[in-house]
Amino acid sequence: MTKLVLLDAGPLGLVTNPRGDSDALQCRLWLRALLAKDVEVGVPEITDYEVRRELLRVGKLAGLRRLESLTALQGVTYFPITTEAMRLAATFWSTVRRQGRPTADPSALDCDMILAALADTLRLQGRDVVVATTNLRHLSLFVPAAAWNEILAE
């Protein structure tokens, strides 16, 4: 079974960052290494939204172009938000609230819960999913997640 690496907003932001800082360069090299080893990389609609809204807010057109072109790469798949994922996200959100461990402000959309739910729906369909992130705390409550630079191209 081919591993599916879903990008959280942190790594997706680094990959699309037009600046050449060290983290952005390392993340782009990491992504290329995954694709070279035929690891499927997923861009969830919710993380596209998180990164896109900030790029639009600050007017980073080069970053927007990189974001647009990313899903055209062979091995990169765009994953739309599904009704099943949204309903599961509501369950995840309410679970952590009842446990007294909120993952966002009560009125926030809570993108982490939506991403976790999308990953879990793919996992339940038999996919070998891991979420590449810069913030393990919330995502790892519900789905396999790891710091992006700890996920190896195998």
PDB file of C-alpha atoms in Angstrom:
ATOM      1  CA  MET A   1       0.000   0.000   0.000  1.00  0.00           C
ATOM      2  CA  THR A   2       1.343   3.422  -0.964  1.00  0.00           C
ATOM      3  CA  LYS A   3       1.720   5.884   1.875  1.00  0.00           C
ATOM      4  CA  LEU A   4      -0.314   9.074   1.614  1.00  0.00           C
ATOM      5  CA  VAL A   5       1.242  12.133   3.239  1.00  0.00           C
ATOM      6  CA  LEU A   6      -1.335  14.870   3.824  1.00  0.00           C
ATOM      7  CA  LEU A   7       0.146  18.352   4.171  1.00  0.00           C
ATOM      8  CA  ASP A   8      -0.970  20.492   7.072  1.00  0.00           C
ATOM      9  CA  ALA A   9      -0.831  24.285   6.681  1.00  0.00           C
ATOM     10  CA  GLY A  10       2.696  24.570   8.127  1.00  0.00           C
ATOM     11  CA  PRO A  11       4.434  22.387   5.539  1.00  0.00           C
ATOM     12  CA  LEU A  12       2.140  23.572   2.742  1.00  0.00           C
ATOM     13  CA  GLY A  13       3.065  27.155   3.596  1.00  0.00           C
ATOM     14  CA  LEU A  14       6.751  26.279   3.565  1.00  0.00           C
ATOM     15  CA  VAL A  15       6.512  24.473   0.215  1.00  0.00           C
ATOM     16  CA  THR A  16       4.746  27.424  -1.405  1.00  0.00           C
ATOM     17  CA  ASN A  17       6.916  30.085   0.256  1.00  0.00           C
ATOM     18  CA  PRO A  18       8.718  31.979  -2.518  1.00  0.00           C
ATOM     19  CA  ARG A  19      11.435  33.118  -0.081  1.00  0.00           C
ATOM     20  CA  GLY A  20      14.534  31.029   0.019  1.00  0.00           C
ATOM     21  CA  ASP A  21      14.894  30.679   3.778  1.00  0.00           C
ATOM     22  CA  SER A  22      16.342  27.469   5.135  1.00  0.00           C
ATOM     23  CA  ASP A  23      13.093  25.861   6.330  1.00  0.00           C
ATOM     24  CA  ALA A  24      11.303  26.557   3.044  1.00  0.00           C
ATOM     25  CA  LEU A  25      14.190  25.138   1.011  1.00  0.00           C
ATOM     26  CA  GLN A  26      14.427  22.049   3.225  1.00  0.00           C
ATOM     27  CA  CYS A  27      10.688  21.461   2.964  1.00  0.00           C
ATOM     28  CA  ARG A  28      10.737  21.732  -0.835  1.00  0.00           C
ATOM     29  CA  LEU A  29      13.619  19.235  -0.976  1.00  0.00           C
ATOM     30  CA  TRP A  30      11.697  16.922   1.364  1.00  0.00           C
ATOM     31  CA  LEU A  31       8.621  17.110  -0.872  1.00  0.00           C
ATOM     32  CA  ARG A  32      10.703  16.343  -3.977  1.00  0.00           C
ATOM     33  CA  ALA A  33      12.271  13.352  -2.196  1.00  0.00           C
ATOM     34  CA  LEU A  34       8.815  11.985  -1.321  1.00  0.00           C
ATOM     35  CA  LEU A  35       7.598  12.351  -4.889  1.00  0.00           C
ATOM     36  CA  ALA A  36      10.790  10.792  -6.273  1.00  0.00           C
ATOM     37  CA  LYS A  37      10.072   7.695  -4.147  1.00  0.00           C
ATOM     38  CA  ASP A  38       6.456   7.550  -5.404  1.00  0.00           C
ATOM     39  CA  VAL A  39       4.996   8.608  -2.061  1.00  0.00           C
ATOM     40  CA  GLU A  40       1.609  10.194  -2.715  1.00  0.00           C
ATOM     41  CA  VAL A  41       1.324  13.709  -1.300  1.00  0.00           C
ATOM     42  CA  GLY A  42      -2.086  15.147  -0.536  1.00  0.00           C
ATOM     43  CA  VAL A  43      -3.191  18.753  -0.390  1.00  0.00           C
ATOM     44  CA  PRO A  44      -6.361  18.845   1.707  1.00  0.00           C
ATOM     45  CA  GLU A  45      -8.837  21.533   0.728  1.00  0.00           C
ATOM     46  CA  ILE A  46      -8.863  22.858   4.291  1.00  0.00           C
ATOM     47  CA  THR A  47      -5.097  23.448   4.343  1.00  0.00           C
ATOM     48  CA  ASP A  48      -5.247  25.004   0.883  1.00  0.00           C
ATOM     49  CA  TYR A  49      -7.806  27.393   2.384  1.00  0.00           C
ATOM     50  CA  GLU A  50      -5.609  28.214   5.390  1.00  0.00           C
ATOM     51  CA  VAL A  51      -2.541  28.955   3.282  1.00  0.00           C
ATOM     52  CA  ARG A  52      -4.416  30.649   0.418  1.00  0.00           C
ATOM     53  CA  ARG A  53      -6.271  33.102   2.673  1.00  0.00           C
ATOM     54  CA  GLU A  54      -2.990  34.335   4.165  1.00  0.00           C
ATOM     55  CA  LEU A  55      -1.259  34.587   0.782  1.00  0.00           C
ATOM     56  CA  LEU A  56      -4.216  36.615  -0.493  1.00  0.00           C
ATOM     57  CA  ARG A  57      -4.253  38.820   2.603  1.00  0.00           C
ATOM     58  CA  VAL A  58      -0.609  39.808   2.246  1.00  0.00           C
ATOM     59  CA  GLY A  59      -0.620  39.857  -1.574  1.00  0.00           C
ATOM     60  CA  LYS A  60       2.022  37.173  -2.136  1.00  0.00           C
ATOM     61  CA  LEU A  61       1.353  36.374  -5.788  1.00  0.00           C
ATOM     62  CA  ALA A  62       4.409  34.135  -6.202  1.00  0.00           C
ATOM     63  CA  GLY A  63       3.206  32.024  -3.286  1.00  0.00           C
ATOM     64  CA  LEU A  64      -0.264  31.791  -4.835  1.00  0.00           C
ATOM     65  CA  ARG A  65       1.258  30.642  -8.127  1.00  0.00           C
ATOM     66  CA  ARG A  66       3.259  27.965  -6.297  1.00  0.00           C
ATOM     67  CA  LEU A  67       0.128  26.840  -4.470  1.00  0.00           C
ATOM     68  CA  GLU A  68      -1.813  26.633  -7.725  1.00  0.00           C
ATOM     69  CA  SER A  69       0.912  24.683  -9.506  1.00  0.00           C
ATOM     70  CA  LEU A  70       1.534  22.228  -6.655  1.00  0.00           C
ATOM     71  CA  THR A  71      -1.450  20.005  -7.404  1.00  0.00           C
ATOM     72  CA  ALA A  72      -0.389  19.789 -11.054  1.00  0.00           C
ATOM     73  CA  LEU A  73       2.716  17.839 -10.014  1.00  0.00           C
ATOM     74  CA  GLN A  74       2.624  14.106 -10.619  1.00  0.00           C
ATOM     75  CA  GLY A  75       2.077  12.372  -7.292  1.00  0.00           C
ATOM     76  CA  VAL A  76       0.248  15.289  -5.663  1.00  0.00           C
ATOM     77  CA  THR A  77      -3.497  14.901  -5.133  1.00  0.00           C
ATOM     78  CA  TYR A  78      -6.012  17.515  -4.030  1.00  0.00           C
ATOM     79  CA  PHE A  79      -8.500  16.211  -1.454  1.00  0.00           C
ATOM     80  CA  PRO A  80     -11.783  18.138  -1.252  1.00  0.00           C
ATOM     81  CA  ILE A  81     -13.635  18.378   2.038  1.00  0.00           C
ATOM     82  CA  THR A  82     -16.445  15.841   2.128  1.00  0.00           C
ATOM     83  CA  THR A  83     -19.701  15.752   4.062  1.00  0.00           C
ATOM     84  CA  GLU A  84     -18.439  12.641   5.834  1.00  0.00           C
ATOM     85  CA  ALA A  85     -15.291  14.482   6.943  1.00  0.00           C
ATOM     86  CA  MET A  86     -17.224  17.537   8.131  1.00  0.00           C
ATOM     87  CA  ARG A  87     -19.556  15.410  10.222  1.00  0.00           C
ATOM     88  CA  LEU A  88     -16.628  13.535  11.713  1.00  0.00           C
ATOM     89  CA  ALA A  89     -14.864  16.849  12.393  1.00  0.00           C
ATOM     90  CA  ALA A  90     -17.870  17.952  14.447  1.00  0.00           C
ATOM     91  CA  THR A  91     -17.590  14.717  16.431  1.00  0.00           C
ATOM     92  CA  PHE A  92     -13.855  15.250  16.997  1.00  0.00           C
ATOM     93  CA  TRP A  93     -14.451  18.879  18.025  1.00  0.00           C
ATOM     94  CA  SER A  94     -17.143  17.943  20.528  1.00  0.00           C
ATOM     95  CA  THR A  95     -15.031  15.084  21.924  1.00  0.00           C
ATOM     96  CA  VAL A  96     -12.077  17.315  22.816  1.00  0.00           C
ATOM     97  CA  ARG A  97     -14.441  19.984  24.191  1.00  0.00           C
ATOM     98  CA  ARG A  98     -16.099  17.461  26.509  1.00  0.00           C
ATOM     99  CA  GLN A  99     -12.637  16.340  27.645  1.00  0.00           C
ATOM    100  CA  GLY A 100     -11.732  19.933  28.452  1.00  0.00           C
ATOM    101  CA  ARG A 101      -8.998  20.020  25.791  1.00  0.00           C
ATOM    102  CA  PRO A 102     -10.217  22.547  23.206  1.00  0.00           C
ATOM    103  CA  THR A 103      -8.098  22.845  20.073  1.00  0.00           C
ATOM    104  CA  ALA A 104      -9.327  26.307  19.080  1.00  0.00           C
ATOM    105  CA  ASP A 105     -11.569  29.144  20.204  1.00  0.00           C
ATOM    106  CA  PRO A 106     -15.210  27.967  20.563  1.00  0.00           C
ATOM    107  CA  SER A 107     -16.324  30.122  17.626  1.00  0.00           C
ATOM    108  CA  ALA A 108     -13.369  29.203  15.371  1.00  0.00           C
ATOM    109  CA  LEU A 109     -13.767  26.888  12.401  1.00  0.00           C
ATOM    110  CA  ASP A 110     -10.998  24.655  13.848  1.00  0.00           C
ATOM    111  CA  CYS A 111      -9.226  23.592  10.680  1.00  0.00           C
ATOM    112  CA  ASP A 112      -7.187  20.995  12.583  1.00  0.00           C
ATOM    113  CA  MET A 113     -10.323  18.994  13.389  1.00  0.00           C
ATOM    114  CA  ILE A 114     -11.428  19.164   9.746  1.00  0.00           C
ATOM    115  CA  LEU A 115      -7.997  18.000   8.570  1.00  0.00           C
ATOM    116  CA  ALA A 116      -7.945  15.185  11.152  1.00  0.00           C
ATOM    117  CA  ALA A 117     -11.412  14.075  10.094  1.00  0.00           C
ATOM    118  CA  LEU A 118     -10.471  14.091   6.397  1.00  0.00           C
ATOM    119  CA  ALA A 119      -7.365  12.026   7.201  1.00  0.00           C
ATOM    120  CA  ASP A 120      -9.443   9.608   9.246  1.00  0.00           C
ATOM    121  CA  THR A 121     -12.034   9.142   6.495  1.00  0.00           C
ATOM    122  CA  LEU A 122      -9.197   8.289   4.082  1.00  0.00           C
ATOM    123  CA  ARG A 123      -7.700   5.915   6.658  1.00  0.00           C
ATOM    124  CA  LEU A 124     -11.075   4.203   7.075  1.00  0.00           C
ATOM    125  CA  GLN A 125     -11.134   3.713   3.290  1.00  0.00           C
ATOM    126  CA  GLY A 126      -7.946   1.660   3.651  1.00  0.00           C
ATOM    127  CA  ARG A 127      -5.359   4.363   2.919  1.00  0.00           C
ATOM    128  CA  ASP A 128      -2.034   4.445   4.817  1.00  0.00           C
ATOM    129  CA  VAL A 129      -2.270   8.099   5.900  1.00  0.00           C
ATOM    130  CA  VAL A 130       0.035  10.323   7.918  1.00  0.00           C
ATOM    131  CA  VAL A 131      -0.398  14.067   8.364  1.00  0.00           C
ATOM    132  CA  ALA A 132       2.791  16.094   7.911  1.00  0.00           C
ATOM    133  CA  THR A 133       2.644  19.013  10.288  1.00  0.00           C
ATOM    134  CA  THR A 134       4.513  21.544  12.377  1.00  0.00           C
ATOM    135  CA  ASN A 135       2.008  21.107  15.239  1.00  0.00           C
ATOM    136  CA  LEU A 136       1.476  17.564  16.467  1.00  0.00           C
ATOM    137  CA  ARG A 137      -0.533  18.448  19.550  1.00  0.00           C
ATOM    138  CA  HIS A 138      -4.028  18.618  18.057  1.00  0.00           C
ATOM    139  CA  LEU A 139      -3.793  16.316  15.062  1.00  0.00           C
ATOM    140  CA  SER A 140      -2.179  13.400  16.856  1.00  0.00           C
ATOM    141  CA  LEU A 141      -5.212  13.136  19.138  1.00  0.00           C
ATOM    142  CA  PHE A 142      -7.131  11.503  16.288  1.00  0.00           C
ATOM    143  CA  VAL A 143      -4.866  10.467  13.406  1.00  0.00           C
ATOM    144  CA  PRO A 144      -1.276   9.462  12.688  1.00  0.00           C
ATOM    145  CA  ALA A 145       0.739  12.672  12.428  1.00  0.00           C
ATOM    146  CA  ALA A 146       4.426  13.549  12.432  1.00  0.00           C
ATOM    147  CA  ALA A 147       6.651  16.557  12.004  1.00  0.00           C
ATOM    148  CA  TRP A 148       7.111  16.925   8.257  1.00  0.00           C
ATOM    149  CA  ASN A 149      10.893  16.546   8.446  1.00  0.00           C
ATOM    150  CA  GLU A 150      10.548  13.243  10.328  1.00  0.00           C
ATOM    151  CA  ILE A 151       8.532  11.574   7.553  1.00  0.00           C
ATOM    152  CA  LEU A 152      10.980   9.692   5.397  1.00  0.00           C
ATOM    153  CA  ALA A 153      10.683   8.899   1.729  1.00  0.00           C
ATOM    154  CA  GLU A 154      10.705   5.099   1.827  1.00  0.00           C
TER     155      GLU A 154
END
